CSV table of C-alpha atoms in Angstrom, one decimal:
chain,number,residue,atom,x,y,z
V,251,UNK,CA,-53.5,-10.7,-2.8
V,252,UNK,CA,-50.3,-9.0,-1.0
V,253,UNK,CA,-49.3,-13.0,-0.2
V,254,UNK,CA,-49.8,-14.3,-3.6
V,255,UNK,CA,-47.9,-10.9,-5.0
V,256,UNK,CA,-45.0,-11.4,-2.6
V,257,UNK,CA,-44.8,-15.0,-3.3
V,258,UNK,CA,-44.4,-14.1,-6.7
V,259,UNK,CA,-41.6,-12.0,-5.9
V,260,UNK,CA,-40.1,-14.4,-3.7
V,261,UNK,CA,-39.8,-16.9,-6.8
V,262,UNK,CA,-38.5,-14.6,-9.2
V,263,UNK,CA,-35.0,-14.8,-8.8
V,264,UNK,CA,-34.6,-18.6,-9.2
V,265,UNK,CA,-36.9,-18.5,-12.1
V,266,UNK,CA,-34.6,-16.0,-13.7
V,267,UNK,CA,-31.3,-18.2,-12.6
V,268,UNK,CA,-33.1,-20.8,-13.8
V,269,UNK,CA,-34.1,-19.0,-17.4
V,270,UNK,CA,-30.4,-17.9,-17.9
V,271,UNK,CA,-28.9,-21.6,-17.3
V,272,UNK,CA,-31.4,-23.3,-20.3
V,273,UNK,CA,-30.6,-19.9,-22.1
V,274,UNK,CA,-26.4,-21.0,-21.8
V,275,UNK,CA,-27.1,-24.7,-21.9
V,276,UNK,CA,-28.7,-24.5,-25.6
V,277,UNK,CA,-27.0,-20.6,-26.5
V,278,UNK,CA,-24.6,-23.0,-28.8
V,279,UNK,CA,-27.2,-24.9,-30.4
V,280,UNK,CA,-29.6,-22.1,-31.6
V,281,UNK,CA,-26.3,-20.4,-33.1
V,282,UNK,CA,-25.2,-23.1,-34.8
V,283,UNK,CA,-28.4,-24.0,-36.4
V,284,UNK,CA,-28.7,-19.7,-37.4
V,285,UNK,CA,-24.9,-20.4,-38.9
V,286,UNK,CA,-25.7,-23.4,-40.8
V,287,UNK,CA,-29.1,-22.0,-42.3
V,288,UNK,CA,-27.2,-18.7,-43.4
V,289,UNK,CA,-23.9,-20.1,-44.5
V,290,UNK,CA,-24.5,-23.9,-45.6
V,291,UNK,CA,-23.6,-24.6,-49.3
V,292,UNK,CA,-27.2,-25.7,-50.0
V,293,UNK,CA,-30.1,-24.5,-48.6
V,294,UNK,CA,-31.3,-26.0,-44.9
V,295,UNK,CA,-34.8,-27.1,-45.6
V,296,UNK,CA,-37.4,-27.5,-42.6
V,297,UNK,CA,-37.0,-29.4,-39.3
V,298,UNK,CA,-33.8,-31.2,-40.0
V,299,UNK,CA,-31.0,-29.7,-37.9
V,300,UNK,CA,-34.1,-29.6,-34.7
V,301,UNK,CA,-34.4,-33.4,-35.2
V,302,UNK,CA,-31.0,-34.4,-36.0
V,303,UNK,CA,-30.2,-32.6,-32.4
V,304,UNK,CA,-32.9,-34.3,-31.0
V,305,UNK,CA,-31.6,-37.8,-32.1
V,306,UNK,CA,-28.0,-36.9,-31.0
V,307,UNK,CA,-29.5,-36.0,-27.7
V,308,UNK,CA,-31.1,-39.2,-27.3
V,309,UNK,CA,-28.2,-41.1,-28.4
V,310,UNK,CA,-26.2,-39.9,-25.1
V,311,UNK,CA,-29.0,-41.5,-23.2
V,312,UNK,CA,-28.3,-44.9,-23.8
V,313,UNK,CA,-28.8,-47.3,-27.0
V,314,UNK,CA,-32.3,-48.0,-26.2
V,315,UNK,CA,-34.1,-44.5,-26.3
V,316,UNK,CA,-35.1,-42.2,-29.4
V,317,UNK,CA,-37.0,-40.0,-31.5
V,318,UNK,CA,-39.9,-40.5,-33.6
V,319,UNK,CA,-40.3,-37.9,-36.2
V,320,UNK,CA,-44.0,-37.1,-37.6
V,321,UNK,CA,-43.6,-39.2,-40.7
V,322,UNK,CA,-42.3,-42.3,-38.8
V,323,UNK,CA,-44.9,-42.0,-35.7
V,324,UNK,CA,-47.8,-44.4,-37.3
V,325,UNK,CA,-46.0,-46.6,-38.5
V,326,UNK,CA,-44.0,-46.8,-34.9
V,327,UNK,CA,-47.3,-46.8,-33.0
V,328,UNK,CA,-48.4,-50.2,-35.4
V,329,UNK,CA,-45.1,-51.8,-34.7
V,330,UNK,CA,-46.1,-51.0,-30.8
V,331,UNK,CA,-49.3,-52.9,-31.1
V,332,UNK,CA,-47.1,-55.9,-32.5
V,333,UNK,CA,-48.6,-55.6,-35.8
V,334,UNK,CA,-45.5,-55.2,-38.0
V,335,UNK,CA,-43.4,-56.8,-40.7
V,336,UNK,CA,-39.5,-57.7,-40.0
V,337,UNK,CA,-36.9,-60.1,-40.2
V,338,UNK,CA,-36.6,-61.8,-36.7
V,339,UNK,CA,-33.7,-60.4,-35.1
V,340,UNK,CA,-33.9,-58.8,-31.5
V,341,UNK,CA,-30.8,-56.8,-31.1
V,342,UNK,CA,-28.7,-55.1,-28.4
V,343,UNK,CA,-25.4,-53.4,-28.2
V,344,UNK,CA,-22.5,-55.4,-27.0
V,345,UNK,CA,-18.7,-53.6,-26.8
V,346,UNK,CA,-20.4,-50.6,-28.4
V,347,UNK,CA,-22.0,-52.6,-31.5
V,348,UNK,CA,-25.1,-53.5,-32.5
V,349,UNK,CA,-25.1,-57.2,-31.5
V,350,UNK,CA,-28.2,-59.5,-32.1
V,351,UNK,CA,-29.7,-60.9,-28.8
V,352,UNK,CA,-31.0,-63.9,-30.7
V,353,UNK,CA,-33.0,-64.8,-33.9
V,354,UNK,CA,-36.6,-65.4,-33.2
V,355,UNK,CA,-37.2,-68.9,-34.0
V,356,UNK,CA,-38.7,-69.6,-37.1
V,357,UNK,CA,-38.2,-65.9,-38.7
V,358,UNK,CA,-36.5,-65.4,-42.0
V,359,UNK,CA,-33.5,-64.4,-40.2
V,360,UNK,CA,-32.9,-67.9,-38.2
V,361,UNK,CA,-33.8,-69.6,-41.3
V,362,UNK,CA,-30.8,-68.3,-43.3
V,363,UNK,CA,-28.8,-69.6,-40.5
V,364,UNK,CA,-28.4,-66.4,-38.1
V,365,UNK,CA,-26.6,-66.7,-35.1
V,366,UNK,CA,-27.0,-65.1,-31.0
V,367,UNK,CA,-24.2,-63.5,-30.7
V,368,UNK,CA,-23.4,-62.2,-34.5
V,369,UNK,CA,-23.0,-58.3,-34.8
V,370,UNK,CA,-24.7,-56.5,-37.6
V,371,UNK,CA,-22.2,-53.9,-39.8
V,372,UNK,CA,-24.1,-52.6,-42.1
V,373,UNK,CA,-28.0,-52.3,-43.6
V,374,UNK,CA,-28.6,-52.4,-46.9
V,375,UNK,CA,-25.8,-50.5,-47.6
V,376,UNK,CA,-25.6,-47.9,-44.4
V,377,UNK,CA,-22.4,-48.3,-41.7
V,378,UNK,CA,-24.0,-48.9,-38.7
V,379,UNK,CA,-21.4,-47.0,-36.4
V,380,UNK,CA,-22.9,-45.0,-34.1
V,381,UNK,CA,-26.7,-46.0,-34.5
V,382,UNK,CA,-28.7,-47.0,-31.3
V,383,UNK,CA,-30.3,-49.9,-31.1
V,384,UNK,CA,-33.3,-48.3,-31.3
V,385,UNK,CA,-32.7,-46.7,-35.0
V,386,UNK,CA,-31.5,-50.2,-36.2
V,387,UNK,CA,-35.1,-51.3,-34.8
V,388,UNK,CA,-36.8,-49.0,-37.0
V,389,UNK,CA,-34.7,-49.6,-40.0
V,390,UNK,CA,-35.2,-53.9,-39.6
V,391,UNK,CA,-38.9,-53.2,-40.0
V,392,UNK,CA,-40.7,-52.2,-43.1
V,393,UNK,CA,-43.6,-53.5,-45.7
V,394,UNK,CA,-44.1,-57.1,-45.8
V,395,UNK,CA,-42.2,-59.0,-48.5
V,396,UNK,CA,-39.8,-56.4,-48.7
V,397,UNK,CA,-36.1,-57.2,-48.6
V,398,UNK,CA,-33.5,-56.0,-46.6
V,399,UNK,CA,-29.7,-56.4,-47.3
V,400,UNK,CA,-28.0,-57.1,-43.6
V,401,UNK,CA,-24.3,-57.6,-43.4
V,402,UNK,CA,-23.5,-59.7,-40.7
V,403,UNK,CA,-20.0,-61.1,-38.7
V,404,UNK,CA,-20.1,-63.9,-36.4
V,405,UNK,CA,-17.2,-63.2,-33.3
V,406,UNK,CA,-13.8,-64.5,-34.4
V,407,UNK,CA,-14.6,-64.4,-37.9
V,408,UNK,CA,-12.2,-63.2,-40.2
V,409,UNK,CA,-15.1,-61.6,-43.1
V,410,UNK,CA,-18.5,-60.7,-42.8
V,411,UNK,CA,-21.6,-62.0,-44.8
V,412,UNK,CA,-24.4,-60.5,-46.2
V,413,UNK,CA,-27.7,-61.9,-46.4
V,414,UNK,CA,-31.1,-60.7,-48.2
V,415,UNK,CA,-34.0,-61.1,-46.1
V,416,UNK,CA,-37.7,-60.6,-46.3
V,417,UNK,CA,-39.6,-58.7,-43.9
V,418,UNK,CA,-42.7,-61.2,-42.9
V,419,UNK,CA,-45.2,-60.7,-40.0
V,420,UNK,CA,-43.5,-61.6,-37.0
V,421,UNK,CA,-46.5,-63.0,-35.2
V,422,UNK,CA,-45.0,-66.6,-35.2
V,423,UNK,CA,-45.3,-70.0,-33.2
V,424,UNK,CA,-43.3,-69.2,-29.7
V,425,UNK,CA,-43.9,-72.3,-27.9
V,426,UNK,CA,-42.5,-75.5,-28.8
V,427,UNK,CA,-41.4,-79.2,-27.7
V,428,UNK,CA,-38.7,-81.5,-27.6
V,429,UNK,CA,-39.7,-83.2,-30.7
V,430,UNK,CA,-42.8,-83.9,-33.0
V,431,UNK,CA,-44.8,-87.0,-34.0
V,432,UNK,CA,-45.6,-88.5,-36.6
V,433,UNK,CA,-48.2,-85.9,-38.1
V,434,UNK,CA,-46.0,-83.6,-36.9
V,435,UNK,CA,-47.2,-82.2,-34.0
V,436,UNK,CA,-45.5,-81.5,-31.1
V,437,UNK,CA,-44.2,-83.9,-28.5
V,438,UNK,CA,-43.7,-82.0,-25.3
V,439,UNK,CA,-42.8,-85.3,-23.0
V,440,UNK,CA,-39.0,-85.6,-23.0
V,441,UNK,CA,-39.5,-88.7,-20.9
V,442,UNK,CA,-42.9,-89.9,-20.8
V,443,UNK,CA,-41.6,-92.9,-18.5
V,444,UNK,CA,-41.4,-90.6,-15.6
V,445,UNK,CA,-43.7,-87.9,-17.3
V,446,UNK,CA,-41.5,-84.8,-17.5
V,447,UNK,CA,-42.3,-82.4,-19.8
V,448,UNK,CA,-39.8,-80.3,-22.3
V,449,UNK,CA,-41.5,-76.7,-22.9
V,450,UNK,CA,-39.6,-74.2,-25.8
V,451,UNK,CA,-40.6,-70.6,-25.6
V,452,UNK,CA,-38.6,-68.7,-28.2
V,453,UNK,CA,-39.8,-65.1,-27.5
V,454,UNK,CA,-42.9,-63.5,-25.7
V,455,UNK,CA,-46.2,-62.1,-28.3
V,456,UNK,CA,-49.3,-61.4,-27.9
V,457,UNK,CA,-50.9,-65.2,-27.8
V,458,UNK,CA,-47.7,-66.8,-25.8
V,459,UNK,CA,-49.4,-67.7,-22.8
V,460,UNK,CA,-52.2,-69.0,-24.7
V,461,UNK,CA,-49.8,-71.0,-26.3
V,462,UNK,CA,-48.2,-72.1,-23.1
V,463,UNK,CA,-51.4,-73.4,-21.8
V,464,UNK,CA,-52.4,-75.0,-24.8
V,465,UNK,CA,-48.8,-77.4,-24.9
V,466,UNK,CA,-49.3,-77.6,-20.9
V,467,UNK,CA,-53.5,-78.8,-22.0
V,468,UNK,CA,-51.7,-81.3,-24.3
V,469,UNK,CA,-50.3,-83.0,-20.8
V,470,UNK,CA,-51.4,-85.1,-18.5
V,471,UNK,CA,-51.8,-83.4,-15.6
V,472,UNK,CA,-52.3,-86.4,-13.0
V,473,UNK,CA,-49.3,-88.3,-14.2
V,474,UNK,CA,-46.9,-84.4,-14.9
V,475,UNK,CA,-44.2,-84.6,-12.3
V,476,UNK,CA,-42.0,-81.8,-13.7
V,477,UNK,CA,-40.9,-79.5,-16.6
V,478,UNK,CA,-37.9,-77.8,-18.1
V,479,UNK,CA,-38.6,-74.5,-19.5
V,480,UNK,CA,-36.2,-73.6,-22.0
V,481,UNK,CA,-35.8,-69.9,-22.4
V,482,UNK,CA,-32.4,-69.9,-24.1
V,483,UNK,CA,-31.8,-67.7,-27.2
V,484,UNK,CA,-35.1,-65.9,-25.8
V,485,UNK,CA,-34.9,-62.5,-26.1
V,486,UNK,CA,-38.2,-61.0,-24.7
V,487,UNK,CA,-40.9,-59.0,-26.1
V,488,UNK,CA,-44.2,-58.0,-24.1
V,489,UNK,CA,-43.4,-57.8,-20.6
V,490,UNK,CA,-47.5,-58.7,-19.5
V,491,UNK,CA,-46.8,-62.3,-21.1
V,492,UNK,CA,-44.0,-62.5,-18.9
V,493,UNK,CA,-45.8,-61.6,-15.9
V,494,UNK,CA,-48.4,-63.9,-17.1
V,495,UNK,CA,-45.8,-66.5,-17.4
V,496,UNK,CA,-44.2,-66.4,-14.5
V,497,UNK,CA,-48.0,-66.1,-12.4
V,498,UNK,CA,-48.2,-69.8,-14.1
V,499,UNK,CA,-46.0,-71.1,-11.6
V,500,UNK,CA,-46.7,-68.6,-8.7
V,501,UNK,CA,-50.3,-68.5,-6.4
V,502,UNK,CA,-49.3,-65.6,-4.6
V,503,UNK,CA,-46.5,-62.5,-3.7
V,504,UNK,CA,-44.4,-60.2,-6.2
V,505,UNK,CA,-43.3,-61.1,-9.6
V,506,UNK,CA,-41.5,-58.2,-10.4
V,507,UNK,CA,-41.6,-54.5,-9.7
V,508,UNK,CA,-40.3,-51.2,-11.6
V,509,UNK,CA,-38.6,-48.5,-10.2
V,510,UNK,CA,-37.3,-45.0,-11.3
V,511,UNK,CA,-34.7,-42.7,-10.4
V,512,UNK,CA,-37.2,-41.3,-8.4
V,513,UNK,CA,-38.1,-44.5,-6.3
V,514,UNK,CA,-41.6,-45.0,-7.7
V,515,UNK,CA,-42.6,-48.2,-7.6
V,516,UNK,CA,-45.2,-50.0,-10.0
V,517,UNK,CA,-45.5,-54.1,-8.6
V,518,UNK,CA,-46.7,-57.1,-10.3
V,519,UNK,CA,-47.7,-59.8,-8.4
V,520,UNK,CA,-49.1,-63.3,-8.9
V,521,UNK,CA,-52.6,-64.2,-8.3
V,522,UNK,CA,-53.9,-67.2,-6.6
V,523,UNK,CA,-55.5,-69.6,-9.2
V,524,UNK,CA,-56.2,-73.4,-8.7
V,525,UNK,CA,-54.5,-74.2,-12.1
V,526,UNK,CA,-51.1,-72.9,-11.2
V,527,UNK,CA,-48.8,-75.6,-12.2
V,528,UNK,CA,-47.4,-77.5,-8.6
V,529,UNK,CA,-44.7,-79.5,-10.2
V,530,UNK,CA,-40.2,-79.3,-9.8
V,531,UNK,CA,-39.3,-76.7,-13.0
V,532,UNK,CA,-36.2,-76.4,-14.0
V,533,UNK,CA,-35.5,-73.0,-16.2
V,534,UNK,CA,-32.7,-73.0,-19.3
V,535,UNK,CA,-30.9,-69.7,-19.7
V,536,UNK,CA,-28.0,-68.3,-21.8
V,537,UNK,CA,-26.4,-65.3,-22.9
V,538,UNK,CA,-29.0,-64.8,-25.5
V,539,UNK,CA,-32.2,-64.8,-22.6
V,540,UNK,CA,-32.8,-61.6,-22.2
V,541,UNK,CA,-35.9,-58.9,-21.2
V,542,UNK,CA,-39.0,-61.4,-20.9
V,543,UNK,CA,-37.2,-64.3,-20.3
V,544,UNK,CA,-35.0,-63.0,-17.6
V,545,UNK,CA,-38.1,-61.7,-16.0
V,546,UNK,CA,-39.4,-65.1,-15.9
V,547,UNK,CA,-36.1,-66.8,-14.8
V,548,UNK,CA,-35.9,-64.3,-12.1
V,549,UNK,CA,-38.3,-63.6,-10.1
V,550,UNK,CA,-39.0,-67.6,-10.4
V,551,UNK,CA,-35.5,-68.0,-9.3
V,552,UNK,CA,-35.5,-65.4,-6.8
V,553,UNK,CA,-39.1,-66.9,-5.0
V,554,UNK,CA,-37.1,-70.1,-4.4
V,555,UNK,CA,-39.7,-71.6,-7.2
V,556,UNK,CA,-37.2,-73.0,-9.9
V,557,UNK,CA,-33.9,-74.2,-10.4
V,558,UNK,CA,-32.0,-72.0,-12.8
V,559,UNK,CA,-29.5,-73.7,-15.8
V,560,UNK,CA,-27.3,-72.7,-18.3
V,561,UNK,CA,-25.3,-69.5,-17.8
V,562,UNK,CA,-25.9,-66.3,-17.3
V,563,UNK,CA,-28.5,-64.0,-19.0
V,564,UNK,CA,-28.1,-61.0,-21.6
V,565,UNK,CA,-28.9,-58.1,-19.1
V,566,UNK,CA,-31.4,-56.2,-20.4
V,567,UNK,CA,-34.2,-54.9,-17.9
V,568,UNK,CA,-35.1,-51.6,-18.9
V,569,UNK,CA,-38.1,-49.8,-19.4
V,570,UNK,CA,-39.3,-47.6,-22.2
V,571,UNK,CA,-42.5,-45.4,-22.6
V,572,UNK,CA,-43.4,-43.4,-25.6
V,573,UNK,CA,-43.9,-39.9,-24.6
V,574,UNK,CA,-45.7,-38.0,-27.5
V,575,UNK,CA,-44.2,-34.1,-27.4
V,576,UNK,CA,-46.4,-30.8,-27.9
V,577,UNK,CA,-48.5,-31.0,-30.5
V,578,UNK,CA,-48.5,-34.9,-30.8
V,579,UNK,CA,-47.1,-34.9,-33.8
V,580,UNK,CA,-43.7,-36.4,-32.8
V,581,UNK,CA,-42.6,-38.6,-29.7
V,582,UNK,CA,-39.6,-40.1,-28.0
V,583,UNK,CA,-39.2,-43.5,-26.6
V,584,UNK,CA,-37.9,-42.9,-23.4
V,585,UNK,CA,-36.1,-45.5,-21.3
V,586,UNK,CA,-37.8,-44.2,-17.7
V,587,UNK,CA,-37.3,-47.1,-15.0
V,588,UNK,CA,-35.8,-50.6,-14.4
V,589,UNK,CA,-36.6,-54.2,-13.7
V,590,UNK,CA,-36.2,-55.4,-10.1
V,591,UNK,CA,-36.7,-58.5,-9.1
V,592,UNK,CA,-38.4,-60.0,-6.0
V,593,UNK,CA,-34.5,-60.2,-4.2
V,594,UNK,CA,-34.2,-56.5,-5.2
V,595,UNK,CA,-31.7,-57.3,-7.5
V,596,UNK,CA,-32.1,-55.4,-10.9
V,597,UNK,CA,-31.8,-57.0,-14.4
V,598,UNK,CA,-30.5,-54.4,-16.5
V,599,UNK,CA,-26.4,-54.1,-17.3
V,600,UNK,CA,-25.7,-50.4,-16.6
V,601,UNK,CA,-22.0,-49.3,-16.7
V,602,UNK,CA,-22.4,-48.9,-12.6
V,603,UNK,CA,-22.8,-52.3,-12.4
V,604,UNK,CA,-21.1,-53.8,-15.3
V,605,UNK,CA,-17.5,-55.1,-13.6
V,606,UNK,CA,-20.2,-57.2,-10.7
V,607,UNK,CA,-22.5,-60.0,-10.3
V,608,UNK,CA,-25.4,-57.8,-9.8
V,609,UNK,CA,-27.0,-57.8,-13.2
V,610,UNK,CA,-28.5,-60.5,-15.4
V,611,UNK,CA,-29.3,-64.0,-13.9
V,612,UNK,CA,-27.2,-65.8,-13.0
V,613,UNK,CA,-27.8,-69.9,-12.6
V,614,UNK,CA,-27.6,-72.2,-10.3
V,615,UNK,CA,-26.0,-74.7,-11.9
V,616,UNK,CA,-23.8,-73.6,-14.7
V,617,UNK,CA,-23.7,-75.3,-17.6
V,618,UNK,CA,-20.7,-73.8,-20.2
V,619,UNK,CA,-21.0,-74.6,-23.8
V,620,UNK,CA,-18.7,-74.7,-26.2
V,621,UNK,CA,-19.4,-72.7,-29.4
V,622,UNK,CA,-19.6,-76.0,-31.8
V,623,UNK,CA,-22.8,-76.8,-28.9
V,624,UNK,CA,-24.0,-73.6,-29.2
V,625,UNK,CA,-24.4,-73.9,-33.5
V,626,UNK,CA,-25.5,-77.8,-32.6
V,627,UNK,CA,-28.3,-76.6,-30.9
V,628,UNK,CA,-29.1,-73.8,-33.0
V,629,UNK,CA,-28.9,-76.2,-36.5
V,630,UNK,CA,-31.4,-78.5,-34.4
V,631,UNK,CA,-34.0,-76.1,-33.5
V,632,UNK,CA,-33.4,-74.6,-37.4
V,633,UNK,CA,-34.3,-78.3,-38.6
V,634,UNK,CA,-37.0,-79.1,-36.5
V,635,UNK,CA,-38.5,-75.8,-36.9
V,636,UNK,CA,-38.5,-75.4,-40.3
V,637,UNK,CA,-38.9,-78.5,-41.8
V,638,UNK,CA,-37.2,-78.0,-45.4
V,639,UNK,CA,-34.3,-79.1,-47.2
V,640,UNK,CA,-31.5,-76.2,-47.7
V,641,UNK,CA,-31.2,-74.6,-50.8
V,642,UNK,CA,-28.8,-71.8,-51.9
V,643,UNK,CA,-29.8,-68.8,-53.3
V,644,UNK,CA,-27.4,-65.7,-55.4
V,645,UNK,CA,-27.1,-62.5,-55.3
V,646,UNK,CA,-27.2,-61.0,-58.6
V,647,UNK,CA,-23.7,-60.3,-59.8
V,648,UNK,CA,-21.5,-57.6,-57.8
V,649,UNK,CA,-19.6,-55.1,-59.8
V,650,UNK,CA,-16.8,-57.3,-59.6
V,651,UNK,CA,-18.5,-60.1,-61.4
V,652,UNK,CA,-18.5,-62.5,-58.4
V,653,UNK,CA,-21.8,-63.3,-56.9
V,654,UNK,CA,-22.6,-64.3,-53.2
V,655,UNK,CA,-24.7,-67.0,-51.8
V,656,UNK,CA,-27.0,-67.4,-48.6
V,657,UNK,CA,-28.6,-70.4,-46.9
V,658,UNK,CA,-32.6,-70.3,-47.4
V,659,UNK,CA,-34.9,-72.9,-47.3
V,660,UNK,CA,-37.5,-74.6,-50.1
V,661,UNK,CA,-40.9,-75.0,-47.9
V,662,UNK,CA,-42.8,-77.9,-48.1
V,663,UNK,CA,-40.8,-80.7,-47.6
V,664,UNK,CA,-39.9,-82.8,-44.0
V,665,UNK,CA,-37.2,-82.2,-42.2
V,666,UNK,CA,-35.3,-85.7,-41.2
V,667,UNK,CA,-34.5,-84.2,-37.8
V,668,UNK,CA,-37.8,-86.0,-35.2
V,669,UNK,CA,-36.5,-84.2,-31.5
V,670,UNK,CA,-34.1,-81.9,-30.2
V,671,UNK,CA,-30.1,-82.4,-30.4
V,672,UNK,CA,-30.0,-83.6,-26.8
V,673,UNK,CA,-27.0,-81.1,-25.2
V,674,UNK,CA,-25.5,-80.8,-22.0
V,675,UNK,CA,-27.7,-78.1,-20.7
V,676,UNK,CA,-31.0,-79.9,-21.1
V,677,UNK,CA,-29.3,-83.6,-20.0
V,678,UNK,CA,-28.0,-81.6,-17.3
V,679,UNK,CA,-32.0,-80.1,-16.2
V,680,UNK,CA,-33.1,-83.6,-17.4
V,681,UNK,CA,-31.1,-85.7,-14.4
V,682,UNK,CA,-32.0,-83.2,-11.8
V,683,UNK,CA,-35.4,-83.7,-12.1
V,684,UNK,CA,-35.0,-87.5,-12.6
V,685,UNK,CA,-33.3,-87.6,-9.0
V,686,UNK,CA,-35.8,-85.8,-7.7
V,687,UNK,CA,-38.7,-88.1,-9.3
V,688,UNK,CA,-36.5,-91.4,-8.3
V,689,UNK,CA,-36.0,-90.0,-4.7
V,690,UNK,CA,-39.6,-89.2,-4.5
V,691,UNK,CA,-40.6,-92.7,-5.8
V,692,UNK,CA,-38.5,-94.7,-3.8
V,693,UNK,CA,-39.5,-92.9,-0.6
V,694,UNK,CA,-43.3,-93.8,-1.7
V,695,UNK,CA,-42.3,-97.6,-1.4
């Protein structure tokens, strides 16, 4: 008892020390919320100042962690599960705005001709200056068929547009081929001569892998002698597909680990599996791959297992948990660790390493387009996507009596596109593999 008494003692002082410092550190707060509540023009109701702290506080974190209020926590935890409405966007923060990563392919928001790259302004009416990526999240999603006005500018634009688009489930088709058949299925042989295979993944959900192993069923696997993965204009989702992913290619070692500023470590690593495809893979990447796809692209890259494309990736390798507070009745998302890759290189763009080469991935044969490629591609995909004729659709009239027009689409009708704009990316993976399969082939005779 005299030990556990003096120990007590012992700690007191730093306790105290430790007391007073909170007690100064938020001294300034708790006296301006008792000013505001006592001198404010209209009465302070509730929670509000507490929560509006809490977001600013978050805020100075960095763009991708938040606050969940009470009200907004179920509807959060749904959108967790992937079981929520929105208008395809994935969105990041580029030169301190909201940027978007890149449309998910075959949402409302690629259909009415979105672009990578394109910074968001303003949300049905609401400046977006000085929101984090993860409030613009929250105010992108909503009840399906509701509409959203989003006022977008595409870089070196002289206006912006704005566009009205419906939230829709956004549990859609993420793997794709180079061009479709007659019945209009997909054709994932981009040349069947030397049977090479073209693979699309637009984003990563719940049933991607499934997906992936359906299109890679669809092959023959005795005459497959290699695949381009195109992850360009990818920008992530569930990190477990793109483990899964990656352990396609891979029958053994890391795939990719997590660590904190603590140095804990969580690792992923591939298991061995007799189905693990054993052919030459080239992987596509742009400035619009980010999370997932640069995942896959990496740790691929970094085990020697692929040849990387394209140019370099997005940079965004972070990871957030959902920490509920006391109570349970609110939470923040939390960005708590990093990606790091197999090399030990990390993913995420952090202003440490901003000015280097150390984040994103970088390829190994770079491949520049031009911004006319770059909407070539995009208008392909759009087309052979969403096979329907354009239509435009108006805005009811603005107060000055002019009315403003946006690019939708009519379902139900074919699209005249039948494959893939052909660009210098893919003919670029495209001969690489075709020397290897020529070299291989002549050597055999």
């Amino acid at each position: 008892m005299f030990g556990v008494i003096a120990l007590m003692f012992l700690k007191l002082p730093p306790m105290a020390a430790q007391q007073d410092s909170v007690i100064n550190t938020y001294s300034a707060l708790v006296e301006v919320d008792a000013l505001a509540r006592q001198q404010f023009v209209d009465p302070v109701a509730g929670d509000r100042l507490v929560e509006g702290a809490i977001r600013g506080m978050m805020l100075q974190l960095d763009p991708y962690s938040g606050y969940i209020s009470p009200d907004e926590l179920p509807a959060f935890e749904r959108r967790n599960r992937g079981r929520f409405c929105g208008v395809g966007v994935e969105v990041g923060v580029q030169d301190g705005r909201i940027v978007v990563i890149a449309p998910i392919e075959g949402s409302p928001a690629a259909h009415a001709g979105v672009l990578a790259g394109d910074f968001i302004v303003s949300m049905d009416g609401q400046d977006l200056k000085h929101r984090s990526v993860f409030e613009v999240e929250e105010m992108l999603v909503g009840a399906p068929g509701s509409q959203v006005w989003i006022e977008f500018q595409h870089p070196g634009a002289p206006a912006t547009r704005e566009l009205a688009l419906t939230r829709v489930p956004v549990l859609l088709q993420t793997v794709r081929g180079f061009r479709r058949d007659a019945d209009r299925n997909w054709d994932y042989l981009i040349d069947p001569q030397r049977g090479i295979a073209y693979i699309r993944v637009s984003n990563f959900h719940e049933n991607t892998c499934t997906d992936l192993d359906m299109a890679l069923g669809q092959l023959p696997a005795q005459h497959l002698r290699g695949l381009i993965l195109d992850l360009r204009f990818n920008p992530g989702g569930f990190m477990h597909q793109a483990v899964a992913m990656a352990d396609r290619f891979l029958s053994d070692g890391l795939i990719v680990s997590t660590v904190t500023r603590r140095n804990a470590v969580d690792e992923y690593r591939a298991e061995p599996d007799p189905t693990d495809l054993d052919v030459p893979v080239i992987v596509l990447m742009n400035s619009a791959s980010a999370s997932a796809s640069e995942i896959v692209a990496g740790a691929l890259q970094a085990r020697r297992r692929v040849i990387v494309v394209g140019e370099r990736s997005f940079g965004k390798g972070s990871v957030q948990h959902l920490i509920r507070l006391v109570g349970q009745k609110a939470a923040i998302k939390l960005t708590v660790a990093y990606y790091r890759l197999p090399d030990g290189r990390i993913i995420h763009r952090t202003q440490e390493n901003a000015g280097t080469d150390a984040w994103g991935i970088r390829p190994d044969v770079e491949v520049a387009l031009t911004p006319d490629e770059i909407h070539r591609i995009q208008e392909s995909r759009r087309k052979l996507d969403l096979p329907a004729p354009e239509r435009q659709v108006r805005r009811p009239a603005l107060p000055d009596g002019s009315l403003q027009a946006y690019t939708a689409a009519d379902p139900g009708s074919d699209s005249a596109a039948a494959e893939l704009y052909m660009d210098r990316q893919i003919a670029a993976a495209l001969a690489l593999i075709r020397r290897r399969f020529d070299a291989n082939h002549a050597q055999a005779n």
